[in-house]
Tab-separated table of C-alpha atoms in Angstrom:
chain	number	residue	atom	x	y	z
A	1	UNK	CA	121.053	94.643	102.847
A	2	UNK	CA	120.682	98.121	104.080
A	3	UNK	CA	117.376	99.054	105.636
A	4	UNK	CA	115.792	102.471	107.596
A	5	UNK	CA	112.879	103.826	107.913
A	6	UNK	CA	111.266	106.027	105.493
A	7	UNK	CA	112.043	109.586	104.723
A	8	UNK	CA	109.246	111.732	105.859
A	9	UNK	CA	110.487	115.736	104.961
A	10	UNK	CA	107.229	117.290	106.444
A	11	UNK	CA	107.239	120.406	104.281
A	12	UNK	CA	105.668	123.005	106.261
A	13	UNK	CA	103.187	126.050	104.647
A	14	UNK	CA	101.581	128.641	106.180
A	15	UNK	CA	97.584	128.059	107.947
A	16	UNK	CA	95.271	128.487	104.931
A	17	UNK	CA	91.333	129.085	104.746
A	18	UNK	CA	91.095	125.920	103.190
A	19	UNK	CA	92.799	123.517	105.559
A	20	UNK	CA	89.009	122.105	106.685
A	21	UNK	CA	88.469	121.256	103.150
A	22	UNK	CA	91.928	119.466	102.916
A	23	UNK	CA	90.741	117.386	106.206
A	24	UNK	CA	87.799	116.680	105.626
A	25	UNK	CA	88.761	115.366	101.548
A	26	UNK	CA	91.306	112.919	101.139
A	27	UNK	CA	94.419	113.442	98.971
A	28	UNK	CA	94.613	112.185	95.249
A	29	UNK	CA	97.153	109.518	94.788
A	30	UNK	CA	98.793	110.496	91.110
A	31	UNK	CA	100.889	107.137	89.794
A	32	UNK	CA	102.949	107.676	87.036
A	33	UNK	CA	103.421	105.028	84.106
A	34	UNK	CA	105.215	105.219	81.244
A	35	UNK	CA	107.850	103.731	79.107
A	36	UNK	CA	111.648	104.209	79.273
A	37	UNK	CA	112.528	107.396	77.364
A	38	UNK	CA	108.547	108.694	78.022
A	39	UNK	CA	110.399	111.564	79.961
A	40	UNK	CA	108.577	110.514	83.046
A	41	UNK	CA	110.850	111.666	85.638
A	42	UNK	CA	110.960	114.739	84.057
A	43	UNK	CA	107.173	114.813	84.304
A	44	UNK	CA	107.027	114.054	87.731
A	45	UNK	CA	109.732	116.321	88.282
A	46	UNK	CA	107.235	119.460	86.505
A	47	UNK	CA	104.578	118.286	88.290
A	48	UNK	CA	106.418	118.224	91.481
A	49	UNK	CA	107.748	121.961	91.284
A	50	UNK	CA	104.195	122.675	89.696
A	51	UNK	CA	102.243	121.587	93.117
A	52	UNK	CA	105.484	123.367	95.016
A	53	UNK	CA	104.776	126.912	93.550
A	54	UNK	CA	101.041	126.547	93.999
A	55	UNK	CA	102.081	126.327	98.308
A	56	UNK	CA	100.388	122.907	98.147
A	57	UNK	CA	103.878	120.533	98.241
A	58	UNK	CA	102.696	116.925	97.531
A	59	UNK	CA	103.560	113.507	98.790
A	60	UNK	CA	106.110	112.060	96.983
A	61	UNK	CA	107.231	108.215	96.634
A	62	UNK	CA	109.975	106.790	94.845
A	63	UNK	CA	109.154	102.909	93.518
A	64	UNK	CA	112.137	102.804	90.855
A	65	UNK	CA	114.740	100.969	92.959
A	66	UNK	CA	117.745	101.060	89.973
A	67	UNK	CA	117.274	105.261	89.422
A	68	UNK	CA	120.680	106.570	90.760
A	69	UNK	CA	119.652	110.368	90.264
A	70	UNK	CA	116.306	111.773	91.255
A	71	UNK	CA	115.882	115.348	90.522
A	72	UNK	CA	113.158	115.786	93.246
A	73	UNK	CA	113.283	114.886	96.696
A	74	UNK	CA	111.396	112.128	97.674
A	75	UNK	CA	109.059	111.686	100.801
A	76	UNK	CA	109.515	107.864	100.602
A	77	UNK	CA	111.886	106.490	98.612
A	78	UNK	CA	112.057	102.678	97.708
A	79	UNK	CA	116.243	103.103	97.734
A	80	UNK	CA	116.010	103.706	101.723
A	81	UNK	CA	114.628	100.081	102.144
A	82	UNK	CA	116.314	97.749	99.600
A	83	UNK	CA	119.498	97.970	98.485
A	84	UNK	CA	118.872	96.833	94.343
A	85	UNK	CA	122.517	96.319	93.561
A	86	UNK	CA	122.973	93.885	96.841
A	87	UNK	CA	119.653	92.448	95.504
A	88	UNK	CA	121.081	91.224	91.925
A	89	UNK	CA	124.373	90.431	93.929
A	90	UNK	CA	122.311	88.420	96.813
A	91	UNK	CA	119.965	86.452	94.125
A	92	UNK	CA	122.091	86.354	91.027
A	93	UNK	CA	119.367	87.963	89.076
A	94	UNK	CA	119.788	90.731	86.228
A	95	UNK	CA	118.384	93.900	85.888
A	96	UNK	CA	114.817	93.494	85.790
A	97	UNK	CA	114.906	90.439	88.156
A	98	UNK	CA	116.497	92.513	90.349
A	99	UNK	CA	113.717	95.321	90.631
A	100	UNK	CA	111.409	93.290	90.600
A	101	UNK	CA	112.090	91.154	93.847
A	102	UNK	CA	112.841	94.386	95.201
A	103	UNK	CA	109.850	95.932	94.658
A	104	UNK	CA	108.641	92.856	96.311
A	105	UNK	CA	110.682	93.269	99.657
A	106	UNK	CA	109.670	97.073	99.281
A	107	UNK	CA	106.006	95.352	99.416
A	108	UNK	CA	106.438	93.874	103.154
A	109	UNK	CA	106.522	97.080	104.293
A	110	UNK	CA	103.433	98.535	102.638
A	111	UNK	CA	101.589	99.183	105.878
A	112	UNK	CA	103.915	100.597	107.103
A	113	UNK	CA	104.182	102.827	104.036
A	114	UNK	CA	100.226	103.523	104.117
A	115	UNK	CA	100.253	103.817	107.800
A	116	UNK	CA	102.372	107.451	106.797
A	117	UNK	CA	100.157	108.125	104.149
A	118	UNK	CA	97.053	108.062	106.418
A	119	UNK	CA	98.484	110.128	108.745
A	120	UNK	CA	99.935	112.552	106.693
A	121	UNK	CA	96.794	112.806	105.505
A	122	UNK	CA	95.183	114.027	108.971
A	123	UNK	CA	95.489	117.592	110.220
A	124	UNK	CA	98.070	117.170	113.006
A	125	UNK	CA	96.375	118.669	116.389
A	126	UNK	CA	99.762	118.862	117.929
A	127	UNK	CA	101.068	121.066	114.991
A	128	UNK	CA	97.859	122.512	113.833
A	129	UNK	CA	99.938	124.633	111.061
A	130	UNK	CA	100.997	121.311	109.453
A	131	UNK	CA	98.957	121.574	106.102
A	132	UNK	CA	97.557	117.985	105.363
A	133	UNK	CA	98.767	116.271	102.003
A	134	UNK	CA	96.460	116.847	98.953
A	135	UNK	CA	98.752	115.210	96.422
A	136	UNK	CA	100.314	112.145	96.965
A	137	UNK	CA	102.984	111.667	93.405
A	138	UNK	CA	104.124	107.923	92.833
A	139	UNK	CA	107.176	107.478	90.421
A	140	UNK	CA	107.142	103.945	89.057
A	141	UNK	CA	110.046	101.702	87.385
A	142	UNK	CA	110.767	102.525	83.631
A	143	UNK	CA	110.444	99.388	83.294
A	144	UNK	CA	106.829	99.243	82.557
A	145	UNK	CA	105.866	95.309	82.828
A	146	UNK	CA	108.281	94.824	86.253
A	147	UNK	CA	105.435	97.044	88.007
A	148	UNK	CA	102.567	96.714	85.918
A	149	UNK	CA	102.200	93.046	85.622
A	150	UNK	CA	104.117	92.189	88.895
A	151	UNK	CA	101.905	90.703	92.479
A	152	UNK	CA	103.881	93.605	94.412
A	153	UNK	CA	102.694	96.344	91.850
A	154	UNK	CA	99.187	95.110	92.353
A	155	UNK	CA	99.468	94.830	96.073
A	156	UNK	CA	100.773	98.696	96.180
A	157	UNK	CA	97.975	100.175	93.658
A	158	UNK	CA	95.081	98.175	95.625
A	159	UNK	CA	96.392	99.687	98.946
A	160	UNK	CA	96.917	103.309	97.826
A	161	UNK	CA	93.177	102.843	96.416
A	162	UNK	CA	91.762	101.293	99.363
A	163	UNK	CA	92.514	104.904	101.220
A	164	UNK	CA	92.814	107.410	98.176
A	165	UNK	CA	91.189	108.347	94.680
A	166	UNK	CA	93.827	106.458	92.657
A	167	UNK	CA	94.613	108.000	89.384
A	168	UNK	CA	97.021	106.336	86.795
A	169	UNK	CA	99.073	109.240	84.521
A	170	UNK	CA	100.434	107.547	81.420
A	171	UNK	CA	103.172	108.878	80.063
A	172	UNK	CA	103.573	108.841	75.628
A	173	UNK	CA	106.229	109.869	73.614
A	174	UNK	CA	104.608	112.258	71.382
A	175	UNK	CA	107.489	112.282	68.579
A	176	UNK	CA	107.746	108.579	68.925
A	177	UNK	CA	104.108	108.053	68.525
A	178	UNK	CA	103.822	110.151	65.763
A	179	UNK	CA	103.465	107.135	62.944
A	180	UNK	CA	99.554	104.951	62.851
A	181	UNK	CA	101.775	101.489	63.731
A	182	UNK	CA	103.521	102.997	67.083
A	183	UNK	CA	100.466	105.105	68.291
A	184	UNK	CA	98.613	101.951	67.873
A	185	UNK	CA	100.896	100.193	69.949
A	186	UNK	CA	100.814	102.636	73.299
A	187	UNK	CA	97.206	103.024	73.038
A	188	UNK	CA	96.849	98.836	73.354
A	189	UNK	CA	99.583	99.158	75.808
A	190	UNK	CA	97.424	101.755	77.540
A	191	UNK	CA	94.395	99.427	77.245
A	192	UNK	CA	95.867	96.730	78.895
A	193	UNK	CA	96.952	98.556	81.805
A	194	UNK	CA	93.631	100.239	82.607
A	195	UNK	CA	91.667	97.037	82.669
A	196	UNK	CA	94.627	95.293	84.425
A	197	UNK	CA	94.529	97.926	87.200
A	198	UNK	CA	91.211	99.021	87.247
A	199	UNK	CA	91.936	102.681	87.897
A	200	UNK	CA	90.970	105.738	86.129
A	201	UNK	CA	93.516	107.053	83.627
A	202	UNK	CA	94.835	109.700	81.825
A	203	UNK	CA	97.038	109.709	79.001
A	204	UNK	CA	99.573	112.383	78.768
A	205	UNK	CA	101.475	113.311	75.490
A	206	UNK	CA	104.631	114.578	77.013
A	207	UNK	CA	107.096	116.515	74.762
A	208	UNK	CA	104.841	118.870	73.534
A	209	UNK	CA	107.250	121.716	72.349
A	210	UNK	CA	109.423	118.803	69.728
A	211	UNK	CA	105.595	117.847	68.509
A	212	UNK	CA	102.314	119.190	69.106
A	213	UNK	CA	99.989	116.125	69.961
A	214	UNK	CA	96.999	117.969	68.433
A	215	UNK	CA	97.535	115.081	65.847
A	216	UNK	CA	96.632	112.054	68.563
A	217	UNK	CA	93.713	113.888	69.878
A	218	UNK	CA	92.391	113.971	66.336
A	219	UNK	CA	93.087	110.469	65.879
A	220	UNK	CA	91.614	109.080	69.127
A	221	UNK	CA	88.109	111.273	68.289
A	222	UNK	CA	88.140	111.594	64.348
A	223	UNK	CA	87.938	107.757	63.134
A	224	UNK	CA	88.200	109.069	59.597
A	225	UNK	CA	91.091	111.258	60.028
A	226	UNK	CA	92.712	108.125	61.432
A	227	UNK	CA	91.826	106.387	58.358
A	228	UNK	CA	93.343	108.621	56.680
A	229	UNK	CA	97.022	108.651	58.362
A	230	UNK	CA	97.018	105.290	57.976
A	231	UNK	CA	96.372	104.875	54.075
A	232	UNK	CA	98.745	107.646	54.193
A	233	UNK	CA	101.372	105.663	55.637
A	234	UNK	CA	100.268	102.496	53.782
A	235	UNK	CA	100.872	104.582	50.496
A	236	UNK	CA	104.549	105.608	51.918
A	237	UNK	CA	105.071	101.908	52.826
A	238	UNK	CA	105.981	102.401	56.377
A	239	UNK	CA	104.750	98.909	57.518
A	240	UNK	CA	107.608	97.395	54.929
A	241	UNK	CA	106.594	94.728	52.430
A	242	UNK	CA	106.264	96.794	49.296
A	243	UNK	CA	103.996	98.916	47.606
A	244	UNK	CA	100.529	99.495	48.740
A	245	UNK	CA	98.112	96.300	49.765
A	246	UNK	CA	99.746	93.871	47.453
A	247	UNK	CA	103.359	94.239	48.963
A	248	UNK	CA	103.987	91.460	51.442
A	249	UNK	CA	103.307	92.290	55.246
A	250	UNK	CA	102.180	96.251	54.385
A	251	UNK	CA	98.038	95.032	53.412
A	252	UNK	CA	98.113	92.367	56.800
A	253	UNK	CA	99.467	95.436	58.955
A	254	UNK	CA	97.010	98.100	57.558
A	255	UNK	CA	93.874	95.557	57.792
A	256	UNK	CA	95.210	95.149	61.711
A	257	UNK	CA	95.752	98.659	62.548
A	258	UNK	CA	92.325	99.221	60.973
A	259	UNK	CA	90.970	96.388	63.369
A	260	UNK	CA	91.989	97.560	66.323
A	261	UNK	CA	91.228	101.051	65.626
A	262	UNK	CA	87.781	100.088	66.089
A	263	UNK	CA	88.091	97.991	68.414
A	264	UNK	CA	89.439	100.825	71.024
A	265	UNK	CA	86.819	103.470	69.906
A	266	UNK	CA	84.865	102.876	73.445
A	267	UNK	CA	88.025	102.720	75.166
A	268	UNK	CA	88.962	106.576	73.906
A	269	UNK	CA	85.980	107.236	75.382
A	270	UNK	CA	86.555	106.429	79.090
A	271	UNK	CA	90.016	108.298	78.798
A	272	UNK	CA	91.369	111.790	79.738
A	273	UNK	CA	93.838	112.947	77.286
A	274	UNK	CA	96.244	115.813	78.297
A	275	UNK	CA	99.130	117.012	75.501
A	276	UNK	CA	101.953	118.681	77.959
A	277	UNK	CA	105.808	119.821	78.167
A	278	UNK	CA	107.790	118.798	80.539
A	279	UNK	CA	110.249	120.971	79.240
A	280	UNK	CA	108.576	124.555	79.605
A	281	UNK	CA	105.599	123.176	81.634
A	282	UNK	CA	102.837	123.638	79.238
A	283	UNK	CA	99.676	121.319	79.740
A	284	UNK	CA	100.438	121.274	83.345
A	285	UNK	CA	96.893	123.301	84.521
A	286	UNK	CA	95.197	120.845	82.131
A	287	UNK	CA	96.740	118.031	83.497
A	288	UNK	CA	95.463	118.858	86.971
A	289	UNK	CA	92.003	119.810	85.850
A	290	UNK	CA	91.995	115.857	83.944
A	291	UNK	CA	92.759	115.054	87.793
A	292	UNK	CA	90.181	116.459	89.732
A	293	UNK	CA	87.625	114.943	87.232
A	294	UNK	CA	89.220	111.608	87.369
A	295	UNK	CA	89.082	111.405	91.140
A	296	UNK	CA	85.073	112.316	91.061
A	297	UNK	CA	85.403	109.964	88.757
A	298	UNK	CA	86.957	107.412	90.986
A	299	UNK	CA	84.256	107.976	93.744
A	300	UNK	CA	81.662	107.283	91.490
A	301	UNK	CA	82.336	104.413	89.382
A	302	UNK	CA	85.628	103.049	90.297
A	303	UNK	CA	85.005	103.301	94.763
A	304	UNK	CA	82.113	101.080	94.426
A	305	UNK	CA	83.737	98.267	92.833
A	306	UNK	CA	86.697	98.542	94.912
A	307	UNK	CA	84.445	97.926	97.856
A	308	UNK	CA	82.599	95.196	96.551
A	309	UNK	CA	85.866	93.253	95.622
A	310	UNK	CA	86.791	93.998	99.066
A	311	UNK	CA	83.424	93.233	100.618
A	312	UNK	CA	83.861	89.682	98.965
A	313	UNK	CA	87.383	89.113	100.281
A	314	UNK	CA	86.188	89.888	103.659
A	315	UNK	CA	83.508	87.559	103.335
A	316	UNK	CA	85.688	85.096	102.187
A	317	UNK	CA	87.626	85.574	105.699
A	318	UNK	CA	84.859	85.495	107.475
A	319	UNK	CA	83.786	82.155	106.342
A	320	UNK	CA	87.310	80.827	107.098
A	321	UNK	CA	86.924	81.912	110.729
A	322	UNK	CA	83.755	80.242	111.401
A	323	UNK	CA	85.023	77.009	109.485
A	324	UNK	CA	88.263	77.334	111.888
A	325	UNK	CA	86.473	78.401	114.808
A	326	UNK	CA	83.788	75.268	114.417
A	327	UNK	CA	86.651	73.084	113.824
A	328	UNK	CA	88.035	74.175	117.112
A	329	UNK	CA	85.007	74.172	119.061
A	330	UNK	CA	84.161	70.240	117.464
A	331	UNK	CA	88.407	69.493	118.633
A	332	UNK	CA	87.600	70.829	122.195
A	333	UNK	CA	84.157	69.123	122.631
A	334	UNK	CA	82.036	72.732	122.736
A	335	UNK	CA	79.260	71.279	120.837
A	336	UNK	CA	78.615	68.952	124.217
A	337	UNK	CA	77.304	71.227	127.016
A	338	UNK	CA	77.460	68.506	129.435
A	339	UNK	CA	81.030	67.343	128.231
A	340	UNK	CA	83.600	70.289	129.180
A	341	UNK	CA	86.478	68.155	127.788
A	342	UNK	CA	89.636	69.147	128.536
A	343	UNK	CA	88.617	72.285	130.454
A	344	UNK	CA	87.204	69.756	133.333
A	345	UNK	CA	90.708	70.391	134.784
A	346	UNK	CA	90.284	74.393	134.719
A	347	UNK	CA	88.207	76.537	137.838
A	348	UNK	CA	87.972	80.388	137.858
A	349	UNK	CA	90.066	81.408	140.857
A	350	UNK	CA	89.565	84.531	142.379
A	351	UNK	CA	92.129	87.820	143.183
A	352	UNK	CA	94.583	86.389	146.335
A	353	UNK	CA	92.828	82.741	146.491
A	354	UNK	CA	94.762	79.335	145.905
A	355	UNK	CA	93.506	76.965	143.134
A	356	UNK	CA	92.111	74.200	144.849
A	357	UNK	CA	92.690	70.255	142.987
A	358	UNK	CA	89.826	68.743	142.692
A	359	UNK	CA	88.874	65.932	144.693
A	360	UNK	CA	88.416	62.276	143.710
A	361	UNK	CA	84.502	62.755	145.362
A	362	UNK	CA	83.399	65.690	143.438
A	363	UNK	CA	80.810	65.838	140.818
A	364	UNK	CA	82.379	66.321	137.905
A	365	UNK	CA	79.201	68.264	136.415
A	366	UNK	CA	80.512	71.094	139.065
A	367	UNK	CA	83.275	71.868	136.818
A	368	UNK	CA	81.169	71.718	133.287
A	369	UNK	CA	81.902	74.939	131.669
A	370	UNK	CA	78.382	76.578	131.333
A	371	UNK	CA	76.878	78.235	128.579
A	372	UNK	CA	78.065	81.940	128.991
A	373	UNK	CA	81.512	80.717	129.723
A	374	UNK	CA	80.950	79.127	126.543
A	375	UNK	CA	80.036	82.478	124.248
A	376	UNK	CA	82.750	84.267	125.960
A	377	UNK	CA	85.402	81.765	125.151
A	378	UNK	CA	83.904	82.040	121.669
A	379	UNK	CA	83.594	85.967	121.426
A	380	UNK	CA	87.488	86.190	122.340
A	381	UNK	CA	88.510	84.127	120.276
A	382	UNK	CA	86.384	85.754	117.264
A	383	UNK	CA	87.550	89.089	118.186
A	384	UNK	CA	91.146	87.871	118.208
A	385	UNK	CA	90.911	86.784	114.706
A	386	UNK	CA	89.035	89.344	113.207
A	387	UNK	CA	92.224	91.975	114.623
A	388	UNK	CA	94.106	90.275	111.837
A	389	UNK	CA	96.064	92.691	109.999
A	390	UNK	CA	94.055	92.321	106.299
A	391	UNK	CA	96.977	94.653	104.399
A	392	UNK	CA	99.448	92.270	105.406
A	393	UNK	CA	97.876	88.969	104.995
A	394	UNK	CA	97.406	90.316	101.437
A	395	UNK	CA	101.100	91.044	101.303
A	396	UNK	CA	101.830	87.366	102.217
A	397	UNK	CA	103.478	86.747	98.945
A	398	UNK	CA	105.963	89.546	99.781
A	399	UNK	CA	106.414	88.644	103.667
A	400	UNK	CA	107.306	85.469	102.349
A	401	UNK	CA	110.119	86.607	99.933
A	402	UNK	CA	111.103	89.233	103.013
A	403	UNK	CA	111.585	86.114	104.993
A	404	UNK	CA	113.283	84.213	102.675
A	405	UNK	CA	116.263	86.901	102.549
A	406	UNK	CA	117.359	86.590	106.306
């Protein structure tokens, strides 16, 4: 399988009045979702040359392992470290098996990955006209449920949002969404996604210019003017079955649609909606705006939940330790201050001087390790397990698939 590091192109741009801003607030992490034919790449690819003309070049990461043309360059690119065609070869696995276990060997390396983040994040004192990153653009698999619903695409979100404002972009098919039944459908799928990643979103009607999405905007803050598309397309029988109500399936799928219509009203209200071309790059300054207020947003709803969940998990750990480190001090005989167990055998021996055996007329309680030899013994070896790497013990799942491989 063919492996190297990560791409890191390092775009330079002139010294700018607002590089102490840049430092002292960290970049926005943009990760773009959407279904296959959403024109996502071409978003990412408007909002790439978007950030470029504005002299503020983002970040850019490439987590679709099966693309075989980009048309932006990518910072980091997922292709660098696993090779997906060896991958189906290797494991006998199709084509969504195949990105998705290599999304998971991409996932061994995600400290590595935020490790570059983090510093590209930092003004560089060695190269002070090295602007920091303010955008950091993720590309994900068009293949929606390989990343969405996958351990590795969990373990990458939850690390880009333990360092950045996270901010999901999800990417509709305007003309495709156009009918009650299929709008319905993206904004569950849209529903699901925010509460399964807990990040703030925003959803983006791409292909503005082939239809305006002034419609879905109506629909998503007008309840009535929903109801009314959808007795519309009752009446025109688009959900099959017949005429009206009393034809077959058409009266079940209006009463459902109706349903969850309601159902999603307080959901529309915790979204950002954006209408944009990707084409002729429409939307785009609108987009960006729904950005900046969905990374306040972040800080102030999502930031302190993230650092609860992770308050808890270090807790967790730190209960683990003690239980470890108490079952190691009851295996060595600590708890005994007049028992030094197998460390009877052990004397501190100075710079240049010869340990000495001890002899068969020595008091034994000579050798007792006291209490401050005690503590220290316990201090190191606290300190030695709280250096534990906690990104990759979460990314066990994936070290253990990267392991698997050799």
């Amino acid at each position: 399988m063919a492996s190297s590091s990560p791409v890191d192109a390092g775009l330079m741009a002139p010294p700018s009045a607002s590089m102490a801003d840049n430092a002292a607030k960290p970049p926005v992490a943009i990760v773009c979702i959407g279904m296959a034919g959403s024109g996502k790449t071409t978003f990412m690819q408007r909002i790439n040359a978007y950030l470029h003309e504005k002299k503020n070049p983002p970040y850019v990461m490439n987590l679709d392992p099966a693309v075989t043309h980009s048309p932006f360059q990518s910072n980091i690119d997922i292709r660098d470290s696993v090779n997906y065609k060896k991958v189906m070869e290797e494991y006998k696995l199709g084509p969504n098996g195949g990105i998705m276990t290599s999304l998971n060997l991409f996932t061994t390396k995600v400290d590595q990955v935020m490790s570059i983040l983090e510093k590209r994040a930092t003004p560089d004192p060695e190269n002070p006209a090295k602007k920091p990153i303010s955008k950091i653009l993720v590309d994900t698999p068009g293949q929606i449920e390989v990343f969405v619903w996958s351990a590795s695409g969990t373990i990458l979100l939850e690390s880009l949002a333990s360092s950045f404002p996270t901010v999901l972009a999800y990417i509709v098919d305007t003309p495709r969404s156009s009918s009650t039944s299929t709008f319905m459908s993206n904004m569950l799928y849209a529903c699901s996604i925010l509460y399964k990643m807990k990040l703030p979103m925003i959803v983006v009607f791409n292909k503005a210019d082939a239809k305006d999405p002034s419609f879905a905007k109506e629909w998503m803050t007008d309840y009535e003017s929903f109801q009314e598309a959808l007795t519309e397309d009752e009446n025109n029988n688009a959900f099959g079955g017949g005429e009206g109500e009393g034809g077959g399936g058409s009266g079940y799928m209006s009463g459902l649609i109706n349903s969850m219509s309601l159902m999603l009203e307080e959901f529309y209200s915790h979204l950002s909606i954006v209408g944009v071309s990707s084409l002729y790059g429409t939307g785009i300054d609108e987009f960006f705006a729904a950005v900046e207020q969905k990374a306040e947003e972040f800080k102030q709803d999502y930031q302190p939940e993230l650092d609860r969940r992770r308050a808890e998990r270090e807790e967790v750990k730190k209960k683990a330790r003690e239980k470890e480190l108490a079952k190691m001090m009851k295996d060595m005989n600590m708890g005994n201050p007049t028992d030094a167990g197998p460390f009877a055998d052990i004397k501190d021996v100075d710079d240049g001087e010869e340990p000495q055996p001890l002899s068969s007329d020595e008091d034994d309680d000579e050798y007792n390790i006291d209490e401050d030899d005690k503590e220290g013994l316990q201090a190191r070896y606290e300190a030695a397990m709280q250096n534990t790497d906690s990104t990759t013990a979460d990314a066990s799942f994936a070290k253990y698939l990267h392991t698997q491989q050799r």
